[in-house]
Tab-separated table of C-alpha atoms in Angstrom:
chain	number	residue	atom	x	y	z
P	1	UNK	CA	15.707	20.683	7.486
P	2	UNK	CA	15.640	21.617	11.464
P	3	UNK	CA	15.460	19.250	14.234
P	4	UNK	CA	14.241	21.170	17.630
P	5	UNK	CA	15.338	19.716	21.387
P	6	UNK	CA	12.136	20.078	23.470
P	7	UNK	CA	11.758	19.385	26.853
P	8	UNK	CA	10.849	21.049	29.993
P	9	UNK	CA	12.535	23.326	31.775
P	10	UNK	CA	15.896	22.434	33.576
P	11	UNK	CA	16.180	18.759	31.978
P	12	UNK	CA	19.159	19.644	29.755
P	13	UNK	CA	18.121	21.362	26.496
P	14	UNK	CA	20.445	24.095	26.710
P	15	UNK	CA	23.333	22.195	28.046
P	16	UNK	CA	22.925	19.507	24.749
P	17	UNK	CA	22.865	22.260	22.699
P	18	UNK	CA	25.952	23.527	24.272
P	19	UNK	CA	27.464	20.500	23.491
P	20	UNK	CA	26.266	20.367	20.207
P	21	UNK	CA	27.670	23.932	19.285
P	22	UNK	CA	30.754	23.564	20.935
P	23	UNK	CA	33.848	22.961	17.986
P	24	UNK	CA	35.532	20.722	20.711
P	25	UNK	CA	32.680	18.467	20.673
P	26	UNK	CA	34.003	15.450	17.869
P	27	UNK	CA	37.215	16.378	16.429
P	28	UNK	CA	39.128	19.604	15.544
P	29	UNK	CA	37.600	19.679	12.359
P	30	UNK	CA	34.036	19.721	14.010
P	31	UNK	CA	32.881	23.486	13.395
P	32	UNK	CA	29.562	25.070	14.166
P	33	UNK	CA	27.804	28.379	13.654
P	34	UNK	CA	24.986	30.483	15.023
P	35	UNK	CA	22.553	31.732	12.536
P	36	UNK	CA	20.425	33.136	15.444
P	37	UNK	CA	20.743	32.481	19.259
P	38	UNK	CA	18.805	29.252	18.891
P	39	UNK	CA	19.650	28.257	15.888
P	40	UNK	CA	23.059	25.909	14.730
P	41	UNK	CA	24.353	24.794	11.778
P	42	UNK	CA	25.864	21.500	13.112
P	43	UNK	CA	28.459	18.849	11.020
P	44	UNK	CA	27.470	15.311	10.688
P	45	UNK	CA	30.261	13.005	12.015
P	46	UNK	CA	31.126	10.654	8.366
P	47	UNK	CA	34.094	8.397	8.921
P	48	UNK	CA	33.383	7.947	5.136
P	49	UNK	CA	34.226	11.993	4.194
P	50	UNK	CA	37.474	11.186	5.858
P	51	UNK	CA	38.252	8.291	3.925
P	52	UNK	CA	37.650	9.957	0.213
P	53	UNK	CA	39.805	12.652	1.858
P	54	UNK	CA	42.557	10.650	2.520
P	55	UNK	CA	41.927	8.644	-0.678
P	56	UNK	CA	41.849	12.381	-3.073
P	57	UNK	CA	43.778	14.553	-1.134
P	58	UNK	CA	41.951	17.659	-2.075
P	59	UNK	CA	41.682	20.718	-1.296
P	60	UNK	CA	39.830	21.180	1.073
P	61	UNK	CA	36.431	19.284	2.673
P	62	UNK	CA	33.088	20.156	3.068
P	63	UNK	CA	30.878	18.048	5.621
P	64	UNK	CA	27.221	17.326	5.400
P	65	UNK	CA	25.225	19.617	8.024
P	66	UNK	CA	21.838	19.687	10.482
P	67	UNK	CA	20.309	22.716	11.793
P	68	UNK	CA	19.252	22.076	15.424
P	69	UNK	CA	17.343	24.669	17.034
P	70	UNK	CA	17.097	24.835	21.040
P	71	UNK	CA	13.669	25.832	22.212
P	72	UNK	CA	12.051	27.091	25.315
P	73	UNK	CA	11.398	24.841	27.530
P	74	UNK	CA	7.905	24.242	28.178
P	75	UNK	CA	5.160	24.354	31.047
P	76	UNK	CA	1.938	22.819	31.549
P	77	UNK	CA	-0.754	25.076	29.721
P	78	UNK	CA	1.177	26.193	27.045
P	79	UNK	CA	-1.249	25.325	24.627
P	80	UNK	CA	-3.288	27.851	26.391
P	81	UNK	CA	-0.334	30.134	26.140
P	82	UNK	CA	1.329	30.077	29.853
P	83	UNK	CA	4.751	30.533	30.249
P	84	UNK	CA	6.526	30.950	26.541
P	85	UNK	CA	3.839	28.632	25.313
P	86	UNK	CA	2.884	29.988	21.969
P	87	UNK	CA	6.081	30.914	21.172
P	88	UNK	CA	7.353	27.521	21.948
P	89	UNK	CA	4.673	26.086	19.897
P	90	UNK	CA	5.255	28.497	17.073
P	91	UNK	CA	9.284	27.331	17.112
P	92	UNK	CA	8.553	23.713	17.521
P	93	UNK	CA	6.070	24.063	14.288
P	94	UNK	CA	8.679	25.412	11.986
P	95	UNK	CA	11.009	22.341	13.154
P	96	UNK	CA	10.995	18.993	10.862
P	97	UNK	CA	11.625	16.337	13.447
P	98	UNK	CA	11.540	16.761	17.146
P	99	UNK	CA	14.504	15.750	19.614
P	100	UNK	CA	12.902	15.293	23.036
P	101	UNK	CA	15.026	15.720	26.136
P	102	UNK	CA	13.830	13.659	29.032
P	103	UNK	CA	15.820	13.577	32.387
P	104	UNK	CA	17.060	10.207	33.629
P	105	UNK	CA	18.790	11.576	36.564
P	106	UNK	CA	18.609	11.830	40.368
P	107	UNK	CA	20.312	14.948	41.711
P	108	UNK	CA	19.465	17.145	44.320
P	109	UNK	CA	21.217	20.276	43.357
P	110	UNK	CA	18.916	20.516	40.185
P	111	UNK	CA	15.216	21.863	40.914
P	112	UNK	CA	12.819	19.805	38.705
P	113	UNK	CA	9.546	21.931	37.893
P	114	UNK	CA	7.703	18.887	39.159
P	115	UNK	CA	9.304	18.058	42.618
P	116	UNK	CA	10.369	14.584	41.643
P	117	UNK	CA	12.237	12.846	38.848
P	118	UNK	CA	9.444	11.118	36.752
P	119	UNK	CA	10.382	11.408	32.973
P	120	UNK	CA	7.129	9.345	31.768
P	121	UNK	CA	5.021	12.354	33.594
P	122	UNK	CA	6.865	14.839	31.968
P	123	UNK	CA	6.265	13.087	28.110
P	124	UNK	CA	2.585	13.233	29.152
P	125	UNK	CA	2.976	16.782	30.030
P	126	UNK	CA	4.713	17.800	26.875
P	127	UNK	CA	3.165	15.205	24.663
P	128	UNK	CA	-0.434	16.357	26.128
P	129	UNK	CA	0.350	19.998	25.124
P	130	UNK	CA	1.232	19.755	21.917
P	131	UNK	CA	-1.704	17.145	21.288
P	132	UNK	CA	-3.685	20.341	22.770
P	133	UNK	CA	-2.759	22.802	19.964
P	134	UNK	CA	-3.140	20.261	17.612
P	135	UNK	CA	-6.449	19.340	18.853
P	136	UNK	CA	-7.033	23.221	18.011
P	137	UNK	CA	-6.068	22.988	14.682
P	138	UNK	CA	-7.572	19.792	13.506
P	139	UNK	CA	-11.483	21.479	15.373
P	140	UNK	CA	-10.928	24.881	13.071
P	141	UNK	CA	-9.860	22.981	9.906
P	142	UNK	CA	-13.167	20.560	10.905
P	143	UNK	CA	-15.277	23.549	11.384
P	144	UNK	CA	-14.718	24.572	7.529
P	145	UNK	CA	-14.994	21.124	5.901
P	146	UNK	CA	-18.426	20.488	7.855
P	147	UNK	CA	-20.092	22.973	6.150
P	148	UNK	CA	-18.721	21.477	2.379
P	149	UNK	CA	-19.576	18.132	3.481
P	150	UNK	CA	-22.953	18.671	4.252
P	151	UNK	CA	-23.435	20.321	0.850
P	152	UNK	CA	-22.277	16.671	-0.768
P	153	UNK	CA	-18.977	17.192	-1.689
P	154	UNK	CA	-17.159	14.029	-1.755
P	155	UNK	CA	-13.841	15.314	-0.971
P	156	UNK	CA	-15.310	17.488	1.777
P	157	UNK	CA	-16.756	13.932	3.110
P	158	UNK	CA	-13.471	11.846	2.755
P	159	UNK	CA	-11.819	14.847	4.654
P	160	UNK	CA	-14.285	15.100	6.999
P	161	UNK	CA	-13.699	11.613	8.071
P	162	UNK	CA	-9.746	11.955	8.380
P	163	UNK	CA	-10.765	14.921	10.669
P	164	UNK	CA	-12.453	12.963	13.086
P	165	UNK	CA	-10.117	10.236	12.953
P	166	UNK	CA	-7.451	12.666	14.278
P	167	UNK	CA	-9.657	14.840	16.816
P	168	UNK	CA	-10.523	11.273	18.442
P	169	UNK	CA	-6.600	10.138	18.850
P	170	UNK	CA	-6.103	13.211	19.759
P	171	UNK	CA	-8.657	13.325	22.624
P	172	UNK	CA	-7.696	10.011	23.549
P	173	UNK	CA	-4.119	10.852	24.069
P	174	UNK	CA	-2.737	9.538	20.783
P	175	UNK	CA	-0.236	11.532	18.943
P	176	UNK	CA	-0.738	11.742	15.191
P	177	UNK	CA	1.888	10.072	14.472
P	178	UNK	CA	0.598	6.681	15.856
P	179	UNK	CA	-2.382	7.188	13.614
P	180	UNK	CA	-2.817	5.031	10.482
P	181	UNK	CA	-3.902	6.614	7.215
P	182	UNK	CA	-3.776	6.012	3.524
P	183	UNK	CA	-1.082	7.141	1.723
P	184	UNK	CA	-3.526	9.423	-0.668
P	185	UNK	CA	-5.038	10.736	2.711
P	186	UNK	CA	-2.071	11.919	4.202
P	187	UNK	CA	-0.676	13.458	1.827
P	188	UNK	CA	-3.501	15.249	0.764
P	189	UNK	CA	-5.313	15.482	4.262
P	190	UNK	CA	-2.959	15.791	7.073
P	191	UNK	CA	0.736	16.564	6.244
P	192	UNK	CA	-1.035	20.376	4.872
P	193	UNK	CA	-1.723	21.153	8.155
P	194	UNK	CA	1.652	20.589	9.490
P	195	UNK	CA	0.497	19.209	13.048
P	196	UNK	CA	3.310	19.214	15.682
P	197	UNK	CA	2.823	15.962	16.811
P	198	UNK	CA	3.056	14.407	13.320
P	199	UNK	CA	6.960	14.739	13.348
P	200	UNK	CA	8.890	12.549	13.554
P	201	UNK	CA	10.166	12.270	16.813
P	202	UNK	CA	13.395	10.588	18.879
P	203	UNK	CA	13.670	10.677	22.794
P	204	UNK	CA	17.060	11.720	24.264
P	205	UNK	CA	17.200	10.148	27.460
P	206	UNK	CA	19.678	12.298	29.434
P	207	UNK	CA	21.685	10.178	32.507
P	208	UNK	CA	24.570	10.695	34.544
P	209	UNK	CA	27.852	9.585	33.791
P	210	UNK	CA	27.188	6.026	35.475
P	211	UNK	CA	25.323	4.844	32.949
P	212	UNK	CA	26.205	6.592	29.921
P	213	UNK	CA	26.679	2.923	28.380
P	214	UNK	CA	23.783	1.189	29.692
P	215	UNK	CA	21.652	3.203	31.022
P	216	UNK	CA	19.413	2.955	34.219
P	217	UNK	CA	16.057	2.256	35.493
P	218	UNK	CA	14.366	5.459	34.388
P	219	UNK	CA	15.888	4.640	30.686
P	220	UNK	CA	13.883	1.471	30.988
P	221	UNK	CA	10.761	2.563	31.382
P	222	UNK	CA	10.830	5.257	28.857
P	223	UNK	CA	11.626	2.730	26.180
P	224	UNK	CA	8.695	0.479	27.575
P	225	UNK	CA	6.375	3.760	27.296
P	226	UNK	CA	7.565	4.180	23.531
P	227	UNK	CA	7.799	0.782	21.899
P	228	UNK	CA	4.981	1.177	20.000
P	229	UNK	CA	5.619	4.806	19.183
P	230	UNK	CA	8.443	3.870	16.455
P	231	UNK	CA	10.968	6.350	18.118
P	232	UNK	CA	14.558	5.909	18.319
P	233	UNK	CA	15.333	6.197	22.162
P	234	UNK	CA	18.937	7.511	22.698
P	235	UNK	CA	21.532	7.610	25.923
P	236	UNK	CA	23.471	10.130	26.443
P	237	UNK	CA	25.246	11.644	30.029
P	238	UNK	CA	24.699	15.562	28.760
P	239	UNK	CA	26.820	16.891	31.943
P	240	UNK	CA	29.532	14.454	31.332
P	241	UNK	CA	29.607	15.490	27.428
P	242	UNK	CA	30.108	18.998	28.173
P	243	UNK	CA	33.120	18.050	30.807
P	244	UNK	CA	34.345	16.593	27.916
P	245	UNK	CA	33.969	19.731	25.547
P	246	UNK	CA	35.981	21.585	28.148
P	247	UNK	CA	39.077	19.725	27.960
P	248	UNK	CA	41.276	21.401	25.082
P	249	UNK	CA	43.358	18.285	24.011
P	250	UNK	CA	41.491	15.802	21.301
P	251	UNK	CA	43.522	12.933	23.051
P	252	UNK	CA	42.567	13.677	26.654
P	253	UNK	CA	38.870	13.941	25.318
P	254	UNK	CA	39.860	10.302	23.806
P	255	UNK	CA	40.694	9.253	27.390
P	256	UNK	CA	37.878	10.482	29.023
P	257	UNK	CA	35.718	8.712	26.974
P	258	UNK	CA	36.907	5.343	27.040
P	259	UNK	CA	37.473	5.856	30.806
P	260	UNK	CA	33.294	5.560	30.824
P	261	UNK	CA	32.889	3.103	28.297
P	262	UNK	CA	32.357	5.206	24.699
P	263	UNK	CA	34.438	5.112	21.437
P	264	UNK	CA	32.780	8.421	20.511
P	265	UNK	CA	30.536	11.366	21.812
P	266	UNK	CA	27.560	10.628	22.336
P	267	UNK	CA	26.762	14.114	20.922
P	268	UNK	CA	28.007	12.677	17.403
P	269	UNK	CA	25.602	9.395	17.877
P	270	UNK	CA	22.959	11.801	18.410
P	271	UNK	CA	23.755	14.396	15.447
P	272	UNK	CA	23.529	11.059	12.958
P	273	UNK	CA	20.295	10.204	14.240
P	274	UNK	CA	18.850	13.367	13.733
P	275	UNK	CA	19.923	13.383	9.878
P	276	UNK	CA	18.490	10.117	9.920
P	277	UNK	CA	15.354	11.061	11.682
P	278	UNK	CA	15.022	14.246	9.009
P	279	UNK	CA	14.714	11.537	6.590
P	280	UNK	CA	18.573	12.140	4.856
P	281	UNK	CA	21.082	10.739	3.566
P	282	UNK	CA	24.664	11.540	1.886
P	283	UNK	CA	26.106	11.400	-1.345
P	284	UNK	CA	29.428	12.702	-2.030
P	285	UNK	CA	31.913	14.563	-5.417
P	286	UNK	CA	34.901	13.736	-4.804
P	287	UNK	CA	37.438	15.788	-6.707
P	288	UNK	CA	40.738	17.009	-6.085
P	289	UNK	CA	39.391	20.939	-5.842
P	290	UNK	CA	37.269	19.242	-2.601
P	291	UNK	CA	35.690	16.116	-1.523
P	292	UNK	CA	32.010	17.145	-0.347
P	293	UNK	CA	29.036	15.368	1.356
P	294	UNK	CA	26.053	16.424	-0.180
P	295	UNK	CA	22.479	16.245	1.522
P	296	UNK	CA	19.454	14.359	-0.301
P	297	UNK	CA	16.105	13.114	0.720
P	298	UNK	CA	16.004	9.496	1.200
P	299	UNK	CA	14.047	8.225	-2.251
P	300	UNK	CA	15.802	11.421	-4.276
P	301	UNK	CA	16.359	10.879	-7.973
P	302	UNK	CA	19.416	11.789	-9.858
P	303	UNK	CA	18.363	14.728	-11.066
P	304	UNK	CA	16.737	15.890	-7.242
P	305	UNK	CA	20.766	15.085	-6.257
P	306	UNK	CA	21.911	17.349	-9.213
P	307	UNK	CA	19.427	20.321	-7.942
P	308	UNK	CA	20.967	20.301	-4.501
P	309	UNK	CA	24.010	21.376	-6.174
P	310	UNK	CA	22.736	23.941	-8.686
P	311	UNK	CA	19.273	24.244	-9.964
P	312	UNK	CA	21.427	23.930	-13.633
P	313	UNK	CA	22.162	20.815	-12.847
P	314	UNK	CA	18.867	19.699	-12.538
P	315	UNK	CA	16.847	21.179	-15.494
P	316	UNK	CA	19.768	20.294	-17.869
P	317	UNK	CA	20.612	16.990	-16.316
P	318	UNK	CA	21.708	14.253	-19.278
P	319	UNK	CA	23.041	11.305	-17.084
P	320	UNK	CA	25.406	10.460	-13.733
P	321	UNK	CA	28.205	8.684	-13.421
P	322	UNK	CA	28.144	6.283	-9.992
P	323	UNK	CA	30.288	4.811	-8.031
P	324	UNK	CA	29.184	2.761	-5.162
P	325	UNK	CA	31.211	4.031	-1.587
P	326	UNK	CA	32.736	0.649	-1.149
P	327	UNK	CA	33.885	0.368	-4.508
P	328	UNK	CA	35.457	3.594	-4.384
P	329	UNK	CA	37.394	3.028	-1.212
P	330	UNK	CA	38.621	-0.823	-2.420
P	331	UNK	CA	39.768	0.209	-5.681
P	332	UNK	CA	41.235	3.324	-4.079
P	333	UNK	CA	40.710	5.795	-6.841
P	334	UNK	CA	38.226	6.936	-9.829
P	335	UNK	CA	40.223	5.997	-12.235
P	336	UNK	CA	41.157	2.048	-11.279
P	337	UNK	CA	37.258	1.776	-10.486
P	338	UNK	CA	37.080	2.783	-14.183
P	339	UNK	CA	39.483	0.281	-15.136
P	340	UNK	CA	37.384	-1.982	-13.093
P	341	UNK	CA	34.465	-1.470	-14.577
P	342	UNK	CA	32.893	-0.422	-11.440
P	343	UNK	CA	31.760	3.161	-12.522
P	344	UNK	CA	27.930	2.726	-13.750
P	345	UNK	CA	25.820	5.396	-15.871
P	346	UNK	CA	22.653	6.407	-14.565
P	347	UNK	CA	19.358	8.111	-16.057
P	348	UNK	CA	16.999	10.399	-14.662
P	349	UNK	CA	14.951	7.264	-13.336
P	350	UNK	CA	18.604	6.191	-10.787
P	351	UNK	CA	17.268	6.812	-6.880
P	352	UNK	CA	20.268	7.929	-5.334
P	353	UNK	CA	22.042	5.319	-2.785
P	354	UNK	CA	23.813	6.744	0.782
P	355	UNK	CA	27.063	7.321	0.430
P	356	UNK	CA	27.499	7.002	-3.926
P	357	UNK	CA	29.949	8.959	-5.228
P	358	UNK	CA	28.701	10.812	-7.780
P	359	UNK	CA	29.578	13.139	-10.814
P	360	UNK	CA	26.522	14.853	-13.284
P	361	UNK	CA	26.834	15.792	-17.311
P	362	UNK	CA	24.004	18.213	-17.831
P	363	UNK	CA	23.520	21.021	-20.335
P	364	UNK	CA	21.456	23.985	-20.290
């Protein structure tokens, strides 16, 4: 699962990211790697993987991760293809959720493309170009089910009509994913045809070190703008957060942040919601060969939890043995949660909780 930071140009993609992929960033144990220039593999920040860690002493630890890709940044008429448009479009279509980077700061030294500071303008601008290309896709996909529906198909009909539905919120400025449709017609409708502005979708609002905690006047009116949306809107002072990264010693980084008000990097706030906004969660083994967080779609069953493991686990799954986080870490070990009572069996019915701690019988 990828989450892409959009934006356009000079707003503070590439300086995030640089945050994001620098090891400095939470904690010495905070790594990162570069699959391909654009491309990181980033840790989620867990206070709870630390706890089972101090708790098992194993080992050795293995975080959840996110993949956040950096893209382009974007120009009017790149639906039409100007600037990197179309191979913006085609990066931001292989993302799952989108992180977009708005600036929410007055300074002179930094060109914007626009002449003025104005981050409701530039959503429309980037919001109306990808509602552009999707526009595009939704007309060619209309094009083909026309001709069925005339014929009498019923499914080319009840198609037909989600078609329209989405060209006209499109053409009236509405993104897809402040469309309402029936469960049945979205997933058999619109989620095939992957539309860009059907992701889910949180707005970084990027601010000088000032108001890092409470943000300013431009931050206000981009969370007016989005209330209806049902988009996370998050704060973060990018150019401060990369000061930060430069400093080599974890407790000087500790200083500068609660010299402007923070108990943690913003970057880490903003790697959580992005799991979150991909629509995961954790569960974790805990062992004493390693204590690991393990990545799951929210709704997963136990044996969907097994498969992320080894697809072995999953075909010969038998049952699970549970233990709620909170259990885990008042009892302070498997075995007195045992003795406890605690530890529950589940079938291959159990939706996995965040944060269980779980262990799988299976046999193939």
């Amino acid at each position: 699962m990828k989450a892409g930071i959009v934006g356009l140009p000079n707003v503070g993609k590439s300086t995030l990211f640089n945050c994001l992929s620098n090891a400095k960033a939470q904690s010495a144990n905070f790594p990162f790697c570069t699959i391909e220039p654009n491309i990181g593999v980033v840790n989620v920040p867990d206070p709870r993987l630390a706890k089972l860690e101090e708790l098992v002493n194993p080992e050795k630890v293995v975080p959840a991760t996110v993949e956040i890709v950096d893209i382009a940044g974007l120009v009017k008429g790149a639906s039409k293809g100007e600037g990197l448009g179309n191979q913006f479009l085609a990066n931001i279509r292989e993302t799952d959720a989108i992180l977009h980077v708005l600036r929410c700061f007055d300074n002179d030294n930094i060109v914007h493309v626009d002449g003025s500071i104005d981050p409701i303008r530039d959503k429309e601008t980037i919001d109306m170009e990808l509602q552009l290309k999707d526009l595009e896709t939704a007309e060619k996909k209309l094009d083909k089910v026309k001709r069925a529906a005339k014929t009498g198909n019923k499914e080319a009909q009840a198609e037909e009509a989600v078609l329209l539905k989405i060209k006209e919120g499109l053409e009236a400025g509405t993104s897809i994913r402040a469309l309402e449709f029936s469960d049945e017609d979205y997933a058999e409708y619109v989620k095939p045809l992957q539309f860009i502005t059907d992701k889910p979708v949180m707005y970084v609002c990027n601010v000088d070190e000032g108001a890092a905690t409470t943000g300013n006047a431009y931050v206000e009116k981009v969370r007016e703008t989005v209330k209806n949306e049902n988009a996370e809107v998050l704060v973060l002072a990018v150019g401060t957060e990369a000061d930060i990264n430069e400093l080599e010693d974890y407790e000087e980084r500790q200083m500068f942040l609660e010299d402007i008000g923070l108990d943690e990097p913003g970057s880490a706030k903003l790697i959580r919601s992005a799991y979150k906004l991909l629509n995961q969660q954790t569960y974790f083994t805990a062992g004493v060969k390693e204590v690991r967080a393990w990545t799951v779609t929210v709704g997963s069953t136990a044996p969907q939890a097994a498969g992320v493991i080894h697809t072995d686990f999953e075909k010969g799954f038998i049952r699970a043995e549970v233990i709620a986080y909170d259990d885990y870490v008042s009892y302070g070990s498997e075995a007195k949660v045992k003795e406890a009572g605690k530890m529950r069996v589940e079938g291959k019915n159990y939706i996995v909780k965040d944060g269980d701690v779980m262990h799988f019988l299976f046999n193939v």
